[in-house]
PDB file of C-alpha atoms in Angstrom:
ATOM      1  CA  MET K   1      42.632 -21.259  14.508  1.00 69.00           C
ATOM      2  CA  CYS K   2      42.762 -17.282  13.963  1.00 83.00           C
ATOM      3  CA  GLY K   3      40.991 -15.377  11.562  1.00 90.00           C
ATOM      4  CA  ILE K   4      41.882 -12.683   8.720  1.00 96.00           C
ATOM      5  CA  ILE K   5      40.797  -9.987   6.595  1.00 97.00           C
ATOM      6  CA  GLY K   6      41.595  -7.580   4.370  1.00 97.00           C
ATOM      7  CA  ALA K   7      40.312  -5.171   1.586  1.00 97.00           C
ATOM      8  CA  SER K   8      42.059  -3.222  -1.113  1.00 96.00           C
ATOM      9  CA  TYR K   9      40.063  -0.529  -2.944  1.00 95.00           C
ATOM     10  CA  SER K  10      41.196   1.176  -6.243  1.00 91.00           C
ATOM     11  CA  LYS K  11      37.743   4.043  -6.667  1.00 88.00           C
ATOM     12  CA  ASP K  12      36.872   4.407  -3.359  1.00 89.00           C
ATOM     13  CA  PHE K  13      37.283   4.357   0.213  1.00 92.00           C
ATOM     14  CA  ILE K  14      37.503   1.301   2.979  1.00 95.00           C
ATOM     15  CA  ASN K  15      34.026   2.511   5.366  1.00 95.00           C
ATOM     16  CA  THR K  16      36.377   1.479   8.879  1.00 96.00           C
ATOM     17  CA  GLU K  17      32.975   1.234  10.468  1.00 96.00           C
ATOM     18  CA  VAL K  18      31.900  -1.739   8.436  1.00 96.00           C
ATOM     19  CA  PHE K  19      35.405  -3.256   7.924  1.00 95.00           C
ATOM     20  CA  LYS K  20      35.931  -2.985  12.310  1.00 95.00           C
ATOM     21  CA  SER K  21      31.864  -5.228  12.380  1.00 96.00           C
ATOM     22  CA  ALA K  22      33.519  -7.523   9.319  1.00 95.00           C
ATOM     23  CA  LEU K  23      35.928  -8.268  11.067  1.00 94.00           C
ATOM     24  CA  GLY K  24      34.318  -8.440  14.807  1.00 92.00           C
ATOM     25  CA  MET K  25      32.523 -11.545  12.634  1.00 93.00           C
ATOM     26  CA  LEU K  26      35.545 -13.675  13.542  1.00 92.00           C
ATOM     27  CA  SER K  27      35.753 -13.448  17.389  1.00 86.00           C
ATOM     28  CA  HIS K  28      35.174 -16.455  17.509  1.00 85.00           C
ATOM     29  CA  ARG K  29      38.501 -17.595  15.189  1.00 83.00           C
ATOM     30  CA  GLY K  30      40.505 -15.509  17.805  1.00 70.00           C
ATOM     31  CA  PRO K  31      39.868 -14.827  21.546  1.00 66.00           C
ATOM     32  CA  ASP K  32      43.081 -13.273  22.178  1.00 73.00           C
ATOM     33  CA  SER K  33      43.140 -10.193  20.449  1.00 75.00           C
ATOM     34  CA  THR K  34      42.415  -8.250  17.704  1.00 86.00           C
ATOM     35  CA  GLY K  35      44.191  -5.859  15.961  1.00 89.00           C
ATOM     36  CA  VAL K  36      43.427  -3.908  12.619  1.00 96.00           C
ATOM     37  CA  TRP K  37      45.282  -1.243  10.168  1.00 97.00           C
ATOM     38  CA  PHE K  38      44.259   1.273   7.928  1.00 96.00           C
ATOM     39  CA  ASN K  39      46.373   2.314   5.213  1.00 95.00           C
ATOM     40  CA  ASP K  40      46.528   6.784   5.696  1.00 91.00           C
ATOM     41  CA  SER K  41      43.809   7.104   2.560  1.00 92.00           C
ATOM     42  CA  GLN K  42      41.787   4.053   3.758  1.00 94.00           C
ATOM     43  CA  THR K  43      42.324   1.996   0.292  1.00 96.00           C
ATOM     44  CA  ASP K  44      44.223  -0.656   2.241  1.00 96.00           C
ATOM     45  CA  ALA K  45      43.132  -2.700   5.509  1.00 97.00           C
ATOM     46  CA  LEU K  46      43.864  -5.441   7.471  1.00 98.00           C
ATOM     47  CA  GLY K  47      41.818  -7.219  10.117  1.00 96.00           C
ATOM     48  CA  PHE K  48      43.446 -10.319  13.151  1.00 93.00           C
ATOM     49  CA  LYS K  49      41.639 -11.866  15.082  1.00 89.00           C
ATOM     50  CA  ARG K  50      44.402 -13.389  17.342  1.00 75.00           C
ATOM     51  CA  LEU K  51      44.259 -17.488  19.016  1.00 61.00           C
ATOM     52  CA  SER K  52      47.750 -17.098  20.683  1.00 60.00           C
ATOM     53  CA  ILE K  53      49.168 -20.725  20.322  1.00 59.00           C
ATOM     54  CA  ILE K  54      53.326 -19.930  19.643  1.00 57.00           C
ATOM     55  CA  ASP K  55      54.023 -16.295  20.811  1.00 56.00           C
ATOM     56  CA  LEU K  56      51.932 -15.641  23.540  1.00 57.00           C
ATOM     57  CA  THR K  57      53.315 -12.142  24.139  1.00 60.00           C
ATOM     58  CA  LYS K  58      51.956  -8.739  22.636  1.00 67.00           C
ATOM     59  CA  ASN K  59      55.185  -9.239  20.177  1.00 66.00           C
ATOM     60  CA  GLY K  60      52.623 -11.746  18.424  1.00 66.00           C
ATOM     61  CA  ASP K  61      49.954  -9.580  18.101  1.00 75.00           C
ATOM     62  CA  GLN K  62      49.558  -8.735  13.584  1.00 77.00           C
ATOM     63  CA  PRO K  63      48.868  -7.284  12.142  1.00 95.00           C
ATOM     64  CA  LEU K  64      53.005  -7.647  12.046  1.00 95.00           C
ATOM     65  CA  LYS K  65      54.752  -4.623  10.797  1.00 96.00           C
ATOM     66  CA  SER K  66      58.557  -5.895   9.943  1.00 96.00           C
ATOM     67  CA  VAL K  67      61.511  -4.326  11.130  1.00 95.00           C
ATOM     68  CA  CYS K  68      62.506  -2.544   7.831  1.00 96.00           C
ATOM     69  CA  GLY K  69      58.528  -0.965   8.329  1.00 96.00           C
ATOM     70  CA  ASN K  70      58.243  -1.555   4.786  1.00 97.00           C
ATOM     71  CA  TYR K  71      55.826  -4.701   5.174  1.00 98.00           C
ATOM     72  CA  LYS K  72      52.723  -6.062   7.102  1.00 98.00           C
ATOM     73  CA  ILE K  73      51.524  -9.136   7.953  1.00 97.00           C
ATOM     74  CA  ILE K  74      48.192 -11.314   8.764  1.00 97.00           C
ATOM     75  CA  PHE K  75      49.216 -15.314   9.522  1.00 95.00           C
ATOM     76  CA  ASN K  76      46.002 -17.777  10.323  1.00 93.00           C
ATOM     77  CA  GLY K  77      48.136 -21.178  10.223  1.00 93.00           C
ATOM     78  CA  GLU K  78      51.215 -22.609  11.061  1.00 93.00           C
ATOM     79  CA  ILE K  79      54.899 -22.351  10.207  1.00 96.00           C
ATOM     80  CA  TYR K  80      56.666 -26.488  10.831  1.00 96.00           C
ATOM     81  CA  ASN K  81      60.124 -26.140   9.623  1.00 97.00           C
ATOM     82  CA  PHE K  82      59.784 -21.897  11.663  1.00 97.00           C
ATOM     83  CA  LYS K  83      63.003 -22.575  13.624  1.00 97.00           C
ATOM     84  CA  LYS K  84      64.890 -24.366  10.941  1.00 98.00           C
ATOM     85  CA  LEU K  85      64.331 -20.668   8.444  1.00 98.00           C
ATOM     86  CA  ARG K  86      64.740 -18.527  11.713  1.00 97.00           C
ATOM     87  CA  LYS K  87      68.042 -20.208  11.496  1.00 98.00           C
ATOM     88  CA  ILE K  88      68.748 -19.548   8.556  1.00 98.00           C
ATOM     89  CA  LEU K  89      67.084 -15.867   8.741  1.00 98.00           C
ATOM     90  CA  LEU K  90      69.536 -14.997  11.408  1.00 98.00           C
ATOM     91  CA  ASP K  91      72.371 -15.932   9.490  1.00 98.00           C
ATOM     92  CA  LYS K  92      71.920 -13.831   6.907  1.00 98.00           C
ATOM     93  CA  GLY K  93      71.573 -10.785   9.683  1.00 97.00           C
ATOM     94  CA  TYR K  94      67.170 -10.834  10.244  1.00 97.00           C
ATOM     95  CA  ILE K  95      66.549  -9.162  13.140  1.00 95.00           C
ATOM     96  CA  PHE K  96      63.404 -10.179  14.987  1.00 95.00           C
ATOM     97  CA  ASN K  97      61.229  -9.189  17.802  1.00 92.00           C
ATOM     98  CA  SER K  98      58.970 -12.294  19.055  1.00 90.00           C
ATOM     99  CA  THR K  99      59.348 -16.207  18.610  1.00 90.00           C
ATOM    100  CA  SER K 100      56.536 -15.974  16.570  1.00 90.00           C
ATOM    101  CA  ASP K 101      56.070 -18.198  12.945  1.00 93.00           C
ATOM    102  CA  SER K 102      54.462 -15.372  11.851  1.00 94.00           C
ATOM    103  CA  GLU K 103      57.322 -13.151  11.677  1.00 96.00           C
ATOM    104  CA  VAL K 104      59.675 -15.587  10.251  1.00 97.00           C
ATOM    105  CA  LEU K 105      57.143 -16.098   7.450  1.00 97.00           C
ATOM    106  CA  LEU K 106      57.223 -12.603   7.038  1.00 98.00           C
ATOM    107  CA  ASN K 107      61.021 -12.013   6.976  1.00 98.00           C
ATOM    108  CA  SER K 108      60.586 -14.992   4.771  1.00 98.00           C
ATOM    109  CA  TYR K 109      58.946 -13.055   1.953  1.00 98.00           C
ATOM    110  CA  ILE K 110      61.322  -9.742   2.206  1.00 97.00           C
ATOM    111  CA  GLU K 111      64.033 -12.813   2.267  1.00 98.00           C
ATOM    112  CA  TRP K 112      63.192 -14.786  -0.995  1.00 98.00           C
ATOM    113  CA  GLY K 113      59.964 -12.961  -2.108  1.00 96.00           C
ATOM    114  CA  VAL K 114      56.538 -15.397  -3.250  1.00 96.00           C
ATOM    115  CA  LYS K 115      59.058 -17.680  -3.631  1.00 97.00           C
ATOM    116  CA  CYS K 116      59.384 -18.194   0.185  1.00 97.00           C
ATOM    117  CA  LEU K 117      55.635 -20.598  -0.695  1.00 97.00           C
ATOM    118  CA  ASN K 118      58.976 -23.372  -1.558  1.00 97.00           C
ATOM    119  CA  LYS K 119      60.350 -22.720   1.584  1.00 97.00           C
ATOM    120  CA  ILE K 120      57.783 -22.680   3.944  1.00 96.00           C
ATOM    121  CA  ASP K 121      56.455 -26.320   5.407  1.00 96.00           C
ATOM    122  CA  GLY K 122      52.723 -25.826   6.880  1.00 96.00           C
ATOM    123  CA  MET K 123      49.747 -25.125   7.031  1.00 96.00           C
ATOM    124  CA  PHE K 124      49.259 -21.238   5.939  1.00 97.00           C
ATOM    125  CA  ALA K 125      46.956 -18.319   4.660  1.00 97.00           C
ATOM    126  CA  PHE K 126      47.794 -14.956   4.649  1.00 97.00           C
ATOM    127  CA  ALA K 127      48.151 -11.849   3.471  1.00 98.00           C
ATOM    128  CA  ILE K 128      51.440  -9.539   3.266  1.00 98.00           C
ATOM    129  CA  TYR K 129      51.169  -5.451   2.993  1.00 97.00           C
ATOM    130  CA  ASP K 130      54.290  -3.947   1.265  1.00 96.00           C
ATOM    131  CA  PHE K 131      54.136  -0.357   1.989  1.00 96.00           C
ATOM    132  CA  ILE K 132      56.766   0.717  -0.775  1.00 94.00           C
ATOM    133  CA  ASN K 133      54.871  -1.222  -4.026  1.00 92.00           C
ATOM    134  CA  LYS K 134      51.222  -0.502  -1.995  1.00 92.00           C
ATOM    135  CA  SER K 135      50.979  -4.104  -3.116  1.00 93.00           C
ATOM    136  CA  ILE K 136      49.249  -6.834  -1.255  1.00 95.00           C
ATOM    137  CA  PHE K 137      50.444 -10.279  -1.979  1.00 97.00           C
ATOM    138  CA  ALA K 138      48.565 -13.123  -0.597  1.00 97.00           C
ATOM    139  CA  ALA K 139      48.470 -17.033   0.034  1.00 97.00           C
ATOM    140  CA  ARG K 140      47.703 -20.438   1.563  1.00 96.00           C
ATOM    141  CA  ASP K 141      48.929 -23.990   0.925  1.00 94.00           C
ATOM    142  CA  LEU K 142      48.053 -26.234  -1.586  1.00 90.00           C
ATOM    143  CA  ALA K 143      45.663 -28.186   1.180  1.00 90.00           C
ATOM    144  CA  GLY K 144      43.365 -25.289   2.122  1.00 88.00           C
ATOM    145  CA  GLN K 145      44.035 -26.403   5.395  1.00 93.00           C
ATOM    146  CA  LYS K 146      43.109 -22.816   6.068  1.00 94.00           C
ATOM    147  CA  PRO K 147      41.143 -20.928   4.234  1.00 94.00           C
ATOM    148  CA  LEU K 148      41.039 -18.004   2.210  1.00 97.00           C
ATOM    149  CA  TYR K 149      38.448 -16.786   0.822  1.00 96.00           C
ATOM    150  CA  TYR K 150      38.322 -13.660  -1.733  1.00 97.00           C
ATOM    151  CA  ALA K 151      36.253 -11.766  -3.775  1.00 96.00           C
ATOM    152  CA  LEU K 152      37.287  -8.975  -6.348  1.00 94.00           C
ATOM    153  CA  ASN K 153      34.470  -6.368  -7.690  1.00 88.00           C
ATOM    154  CA  ASP K 154      35.178  -3.614  -9.734  1.00 88.00           C
ATOM    155  CA  GLY K 155      39.075  -3.833  -9.704  1.00 86.00           C
ATOM    156  CA  SER K 156      38.956  -3.818  -5.356  1.00 92.00           C
ATOM    157  CA  LEU K 157      39.992  -7.374  -3.288  1.00 96.00           C
ATOM    158  CA  ILE K 158      38.341  -8.016   0.022  1.00 97.00           C
ATOM    159  CA  PHE K 159      39.439 -11.824   1.230  1.00 98.00           C
ATOM    160  CA  ALA K 160      39.621 -13.650   4.942  1.00 97.00           C
ATOM    161  CA  SER K 161      39.194 -16.836   6.430  1.00 96.00           C
ATOM    162  CA  GLU K 162      35.052 -16.659   6.236  1.00 95.00           C
ATOM    163  CA  ILE K 163      33.280 -15.787   3.895  1.00 96.00           C
ATOM    164  CA  LYS K 164      30.511 -14.023   5.794  1.00 96.00           C
ATOM    165  CA  ALA K 165      32.935 -11.132   6.475  1.00 96.00           C
ATOM    166  CA  ILE K 166      33.406 -10.656   2.545  1.00 96.00           C
ATOM    167  CA  THR K 167      29.873 -10.580   2.124  1.00 94.00           C
ATOM    168  CA  TYR K 168      28.984  -8.053   4.800  1.00 91.00           C
ATOM    169  CA  ILE K 169      31.412  -5.927   3.691  1.00 88.00           C
ATOM    170  CA  ASN K 170      30.606  -6.309  -0.015  1.00 73.00           C
TER     171      ASN K 170
END
């Protein structure tokens, strides 16, 4: 189990210390590493608490940036068919810096967009930040095995693995 948190503010700046404290509330979900990213204008943020399972190296730490540099992902879950998808993506010329299913999921999104959801088999909650469009795409598995709660407030989005982290920021 890992913990994810993110925010996208339309009218204000993200208080980085409050965001980091909210991420700290998810520490029990991932003791192996912590990652946080804020865009230059501090209007978008991603945070991650990692429980290392598949790729135990630092290359699997998150938020994970794509090789092309245009995307970042935070991901909680497991993609059961990631080896099959990785092979397809390698055949298409994708480069991988890790053996994680997170990077396979990210490259699946880059290749197929939102239709990647039709290709992946697993339990998941994730968010991908697109540097080109300055947008966030978030999804979870249909059964809701991995939690993804969110709040919309005056044009701003906050999401996390647990409600308490959202209410702390909101």
